Short mmCIF file of C-alpha atoms and ligand atoms in Angstrom, two decimals:
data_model
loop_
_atom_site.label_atom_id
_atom_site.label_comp_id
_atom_site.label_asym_id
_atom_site.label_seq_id
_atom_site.Cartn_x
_atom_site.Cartn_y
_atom_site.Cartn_z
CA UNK A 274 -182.46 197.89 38.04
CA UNK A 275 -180.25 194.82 37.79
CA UNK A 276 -179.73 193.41 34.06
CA UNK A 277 -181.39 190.44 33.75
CA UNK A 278 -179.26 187.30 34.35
CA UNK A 279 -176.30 189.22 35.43
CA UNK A 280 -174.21 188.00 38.65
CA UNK A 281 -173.17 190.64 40.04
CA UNK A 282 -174.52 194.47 39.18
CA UNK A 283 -174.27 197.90 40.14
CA UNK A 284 -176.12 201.12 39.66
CA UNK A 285 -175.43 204.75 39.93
CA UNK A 286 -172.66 204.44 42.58
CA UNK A 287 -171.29 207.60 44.35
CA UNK A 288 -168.16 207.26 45.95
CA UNK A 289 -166.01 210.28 47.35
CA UNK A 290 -162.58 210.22 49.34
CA UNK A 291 -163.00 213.85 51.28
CA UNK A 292 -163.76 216.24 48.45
CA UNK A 293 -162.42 213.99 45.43
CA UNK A 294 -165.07 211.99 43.68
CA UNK A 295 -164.13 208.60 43.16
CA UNK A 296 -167.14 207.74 41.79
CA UNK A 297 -169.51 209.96 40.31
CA UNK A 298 -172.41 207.16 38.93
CA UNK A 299 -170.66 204.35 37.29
CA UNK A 300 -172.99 200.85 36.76
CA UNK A 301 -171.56 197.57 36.17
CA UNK A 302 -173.09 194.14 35.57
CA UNK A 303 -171.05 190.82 34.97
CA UNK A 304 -172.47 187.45 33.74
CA UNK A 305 -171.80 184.24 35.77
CA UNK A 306 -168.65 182.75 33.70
CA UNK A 307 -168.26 186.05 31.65
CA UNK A 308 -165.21 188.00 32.08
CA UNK A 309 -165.25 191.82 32.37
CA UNK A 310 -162.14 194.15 31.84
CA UNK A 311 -162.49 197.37 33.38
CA UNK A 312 -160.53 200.02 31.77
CA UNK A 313 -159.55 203.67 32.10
CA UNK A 314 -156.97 206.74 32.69
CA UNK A 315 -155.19 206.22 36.13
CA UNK A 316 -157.37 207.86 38.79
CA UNK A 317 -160.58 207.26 37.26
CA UNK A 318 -161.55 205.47 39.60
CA UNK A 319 -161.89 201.69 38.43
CA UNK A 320 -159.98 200.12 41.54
CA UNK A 321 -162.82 202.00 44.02
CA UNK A 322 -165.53 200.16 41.42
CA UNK A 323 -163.68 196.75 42.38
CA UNK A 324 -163.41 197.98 45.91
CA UNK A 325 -167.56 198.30 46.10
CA UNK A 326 -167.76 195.25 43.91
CA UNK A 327 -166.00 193.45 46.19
CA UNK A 328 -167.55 194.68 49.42
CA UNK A 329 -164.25 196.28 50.94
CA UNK A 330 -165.83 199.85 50.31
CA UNK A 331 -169.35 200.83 50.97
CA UNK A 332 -170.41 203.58 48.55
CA UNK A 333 -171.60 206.65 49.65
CA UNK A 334 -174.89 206.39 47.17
CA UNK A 335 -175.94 203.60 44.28
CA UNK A 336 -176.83 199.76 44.65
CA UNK A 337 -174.49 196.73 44.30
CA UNK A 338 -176.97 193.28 43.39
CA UNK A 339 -174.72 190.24 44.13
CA UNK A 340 -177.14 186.91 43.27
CA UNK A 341 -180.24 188.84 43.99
CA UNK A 342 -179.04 189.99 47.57
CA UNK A 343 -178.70 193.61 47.89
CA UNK A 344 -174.87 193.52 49.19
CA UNK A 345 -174.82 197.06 50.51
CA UNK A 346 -177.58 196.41 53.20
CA UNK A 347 -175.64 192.99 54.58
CA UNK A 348 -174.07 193.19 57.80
CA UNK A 349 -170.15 193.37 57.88
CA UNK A 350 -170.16 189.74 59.06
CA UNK A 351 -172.55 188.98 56.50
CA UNK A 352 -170.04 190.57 54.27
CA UNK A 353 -166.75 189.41 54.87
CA UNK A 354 -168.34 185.72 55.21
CA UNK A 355 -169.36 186.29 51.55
CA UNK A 356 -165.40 187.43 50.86
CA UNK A 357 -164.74 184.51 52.15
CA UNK A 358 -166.69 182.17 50.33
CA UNK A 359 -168.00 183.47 47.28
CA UNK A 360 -164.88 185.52 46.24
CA UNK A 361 -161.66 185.50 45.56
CA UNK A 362 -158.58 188.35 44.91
CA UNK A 363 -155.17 188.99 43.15
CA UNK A 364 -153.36 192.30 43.01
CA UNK A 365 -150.39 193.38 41.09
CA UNK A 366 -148.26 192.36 43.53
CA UNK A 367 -149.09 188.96 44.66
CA UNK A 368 -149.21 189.92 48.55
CA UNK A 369 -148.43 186.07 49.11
CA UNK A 370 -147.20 185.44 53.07
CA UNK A 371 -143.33 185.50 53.15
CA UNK A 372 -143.56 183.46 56.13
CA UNK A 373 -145.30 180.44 54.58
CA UNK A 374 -144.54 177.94 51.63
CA UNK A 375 -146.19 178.66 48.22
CA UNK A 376 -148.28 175.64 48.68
CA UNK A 377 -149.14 176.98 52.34
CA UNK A 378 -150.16 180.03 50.59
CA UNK A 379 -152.63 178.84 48.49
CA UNK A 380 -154.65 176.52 50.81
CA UNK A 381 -154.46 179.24 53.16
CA UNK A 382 -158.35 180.79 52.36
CA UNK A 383 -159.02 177.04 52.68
CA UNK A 384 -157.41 176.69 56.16
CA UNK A 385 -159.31 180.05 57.78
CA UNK A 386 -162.80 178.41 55.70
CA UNK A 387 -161.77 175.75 58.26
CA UNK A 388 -161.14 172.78 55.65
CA UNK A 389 -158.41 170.55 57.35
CA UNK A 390 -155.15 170.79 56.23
CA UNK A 391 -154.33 167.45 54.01
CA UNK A 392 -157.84 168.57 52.05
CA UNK A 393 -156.66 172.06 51.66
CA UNK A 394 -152.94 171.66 50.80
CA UNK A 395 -154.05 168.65 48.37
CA UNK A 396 -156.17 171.00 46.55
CA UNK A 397 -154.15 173.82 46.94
CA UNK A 398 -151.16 171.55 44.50
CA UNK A 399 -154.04 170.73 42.12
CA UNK A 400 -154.60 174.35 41.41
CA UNK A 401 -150.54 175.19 41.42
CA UNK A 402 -150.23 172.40 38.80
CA UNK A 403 -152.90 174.01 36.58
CA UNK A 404 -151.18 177.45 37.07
CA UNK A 405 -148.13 175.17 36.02
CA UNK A 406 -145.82 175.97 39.00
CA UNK A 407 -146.71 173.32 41.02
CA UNK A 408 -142.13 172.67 41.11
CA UNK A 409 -142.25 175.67 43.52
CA UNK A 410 -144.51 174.30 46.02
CA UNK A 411 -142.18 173.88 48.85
CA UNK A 412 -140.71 177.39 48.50
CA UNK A 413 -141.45 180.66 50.32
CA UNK A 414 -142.41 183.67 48.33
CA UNK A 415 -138.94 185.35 48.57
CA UNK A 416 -137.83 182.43 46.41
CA UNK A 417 -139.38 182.44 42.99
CA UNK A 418 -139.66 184.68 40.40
CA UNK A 419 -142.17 187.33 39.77
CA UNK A 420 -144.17 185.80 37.42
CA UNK A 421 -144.26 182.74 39.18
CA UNK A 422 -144.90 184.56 42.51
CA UNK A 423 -148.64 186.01 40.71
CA UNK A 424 -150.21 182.60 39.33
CA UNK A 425 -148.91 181.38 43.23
CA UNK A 426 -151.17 184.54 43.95
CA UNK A 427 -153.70 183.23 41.12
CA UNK A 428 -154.00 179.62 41.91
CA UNK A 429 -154.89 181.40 45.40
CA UNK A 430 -157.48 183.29 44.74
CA UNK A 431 -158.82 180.49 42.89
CA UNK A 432 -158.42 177.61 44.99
CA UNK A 433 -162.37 178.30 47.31
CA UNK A 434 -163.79 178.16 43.52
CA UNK A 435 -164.87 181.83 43.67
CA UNK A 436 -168.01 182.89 41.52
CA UNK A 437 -166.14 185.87 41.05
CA UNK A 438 -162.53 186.69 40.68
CA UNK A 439 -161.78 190.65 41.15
CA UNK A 440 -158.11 191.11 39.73
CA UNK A 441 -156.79 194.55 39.88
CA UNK A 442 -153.70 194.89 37.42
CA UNK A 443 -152.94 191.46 38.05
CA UNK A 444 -150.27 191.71 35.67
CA UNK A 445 -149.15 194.97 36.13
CA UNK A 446 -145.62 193.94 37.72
CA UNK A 447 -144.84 191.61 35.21
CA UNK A 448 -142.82 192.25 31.91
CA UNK A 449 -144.78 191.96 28.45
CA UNK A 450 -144.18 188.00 28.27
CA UNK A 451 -144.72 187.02 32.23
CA UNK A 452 -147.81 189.26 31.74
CA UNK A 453 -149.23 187.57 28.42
CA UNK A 454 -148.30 184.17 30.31
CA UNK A 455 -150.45 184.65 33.65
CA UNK A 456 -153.55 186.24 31.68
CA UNK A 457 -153.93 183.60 29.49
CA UNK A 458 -153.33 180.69 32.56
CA UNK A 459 -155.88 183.03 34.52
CA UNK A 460 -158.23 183.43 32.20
CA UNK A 461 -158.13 180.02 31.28
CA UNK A 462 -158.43 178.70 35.32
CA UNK A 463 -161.56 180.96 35.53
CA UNK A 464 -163.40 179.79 32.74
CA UNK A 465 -163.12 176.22 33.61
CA UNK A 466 -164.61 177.23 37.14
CA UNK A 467 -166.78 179.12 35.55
CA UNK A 468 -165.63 181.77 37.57
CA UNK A 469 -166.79 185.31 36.18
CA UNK A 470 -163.87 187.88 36.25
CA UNK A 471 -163.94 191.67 36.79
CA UNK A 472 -159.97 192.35 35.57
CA UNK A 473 -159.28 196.30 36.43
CA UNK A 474 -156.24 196.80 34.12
CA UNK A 475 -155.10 200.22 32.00
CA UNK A 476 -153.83 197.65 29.36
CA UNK A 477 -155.30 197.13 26.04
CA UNK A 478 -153.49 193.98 25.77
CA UNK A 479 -154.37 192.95 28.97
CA UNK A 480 -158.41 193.69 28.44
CA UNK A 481 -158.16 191.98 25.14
CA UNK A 482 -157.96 188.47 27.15
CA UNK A 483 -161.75 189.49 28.40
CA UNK A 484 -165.51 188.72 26.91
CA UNK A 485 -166.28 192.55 27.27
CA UNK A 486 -165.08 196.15 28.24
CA UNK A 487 -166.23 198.78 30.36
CA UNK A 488 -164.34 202.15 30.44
CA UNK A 489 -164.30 204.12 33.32
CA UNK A 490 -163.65 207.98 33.28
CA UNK A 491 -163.65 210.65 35.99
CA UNK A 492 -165.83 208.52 38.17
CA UNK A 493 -168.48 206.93 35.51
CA UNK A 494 -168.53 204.00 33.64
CA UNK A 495 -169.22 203.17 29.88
CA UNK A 496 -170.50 200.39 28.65
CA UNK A 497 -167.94 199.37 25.33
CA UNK A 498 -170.93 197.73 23.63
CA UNK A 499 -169.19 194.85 22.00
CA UNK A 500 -168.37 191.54 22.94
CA UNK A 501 -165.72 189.20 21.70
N1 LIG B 20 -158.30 205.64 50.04
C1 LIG B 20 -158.36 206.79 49.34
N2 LIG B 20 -158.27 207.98 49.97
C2 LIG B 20 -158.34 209.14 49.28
N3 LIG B 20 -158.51 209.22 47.95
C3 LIG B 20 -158.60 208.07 47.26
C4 LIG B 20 -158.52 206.79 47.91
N4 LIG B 20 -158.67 205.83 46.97
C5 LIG B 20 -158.80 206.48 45.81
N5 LIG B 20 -158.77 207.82 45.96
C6 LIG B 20 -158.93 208.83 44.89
O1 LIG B 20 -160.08 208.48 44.13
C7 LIG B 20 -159.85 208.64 42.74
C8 LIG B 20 -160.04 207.31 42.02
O2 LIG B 20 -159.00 206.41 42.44
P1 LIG B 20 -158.91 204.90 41.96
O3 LIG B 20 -157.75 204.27 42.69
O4 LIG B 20 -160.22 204.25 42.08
O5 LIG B 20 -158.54 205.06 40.41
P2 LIG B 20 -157.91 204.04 39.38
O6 LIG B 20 -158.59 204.28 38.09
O7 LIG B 20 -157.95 202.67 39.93
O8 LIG B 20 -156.40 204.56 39.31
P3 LIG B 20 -155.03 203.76 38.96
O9 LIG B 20 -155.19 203.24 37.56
O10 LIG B 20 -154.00 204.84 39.03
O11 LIG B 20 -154.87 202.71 39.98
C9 LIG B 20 -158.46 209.24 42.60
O12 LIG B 20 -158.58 210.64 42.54
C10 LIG B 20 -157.78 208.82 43.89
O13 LIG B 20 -156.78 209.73 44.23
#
């Protein structure tokens, strides 16, 4: 059953690597606009929830609802098109391309949606200035710091307007500070896209920046019950 008005939902997903359980019937829903903080033990198995989320790993048993469509019976090209358009990523370590400029980076999911380059780089500053580091533009990955290297990786996976952002331990590289810094210039990007956010982090401080928590243990999920 998918909660009513919820985005994105899940229900009773199964997911095993071999004989581990990954997932062992965890259910999720997220709110357009609301952000989610998924939290848990290490190995619990909260980044293979963002994984089926997402669409990068079909589960072996359970449904994922994404805006009424039922994602796990799309085609992969129906899939990845949806990847493409609909959502957007960041990962504790930015995985920006060392080859390109920061700017470069961030209208780069712009640039393979096929949006010509003057519209995709001009956008691609707008969102660097709100991540407040649009001074690094011109510069390759190599060349800024590390907390200035994830809202690069932030403005990125904001810059198609996602209705979702998945972030898994997007500040988990950082020091306390750097980390405090990005979550609230995330968090505060995403709501003014209305963007809902499913934030996969171990970190109390880090989940307190969310509307709600969901704790994940040995493969299931439980709801937290209150909201901020
Ligand atoms: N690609 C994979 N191949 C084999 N086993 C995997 C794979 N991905 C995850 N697992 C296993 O599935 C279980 C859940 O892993 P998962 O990465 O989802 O947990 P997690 O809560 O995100 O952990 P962490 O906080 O340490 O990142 C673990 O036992 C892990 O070893």
């Amino acid at each position: 059953m998918t909660p009513a008005g919820s985005l994105l939902s899940a229900t009773d997903l199964r997911k095993s690597y071999g004989s581990t359980p990954a997932l062992d019937g965890a259910s999720f829903s997220v709110h357009p606009g609301e952000i989610v903080a998924v939290m848990g033990p290490s190995g619990s198995g909260k980044s293979t929830l963002l994984h089926c989320l997402a669409g990068i790993v079909a589960p072996d048993a359970g449904t994922i609802t994404y805006d009424g469509r039922d994602l796990t019976s799309l085609t992969d090209a129906e899939r990845s098109a949806l990847r493409r358009g609909e959502f957007g990523f960041v990962f504790q370590f930015g995985q920006l391309v060392p080859e390109l400029t920061c700017v470069e980076n961030v209208a780069l999911p712009l640039r393979l949606n096929g949006v010509k380059r003057k519209d995709a780089e001009r956008r691609a500053r707008a969102r660097l200035e709100q991540l407040e580091v649009d001074d690094v533009a011109g510069k390759r990955p190599g060349e800024v710091s590390g907390g200035q290297g994830q809202r690069v990786a932030v403005a990125r996976s904001l810059v198609t307007d996602p209705r979702v952002l998945f972030a898994d331990e997007p500040t988990g590289a950082l020091d306390s500070l750097n980390g405090e810094r990005v979550m609230e210039l995330l968090t505060d990007a995403a709501r003014e896209a209305r963007a809902a956010v499913v934030l996969v982090t171990h970190e109390a401080r880090v989940a307190a920046w969310s509307d709600r928590e969901v704790v994940v243990r040995d493969g299931r999920s439980r709801d937290m019950e209150f909201t901020r």
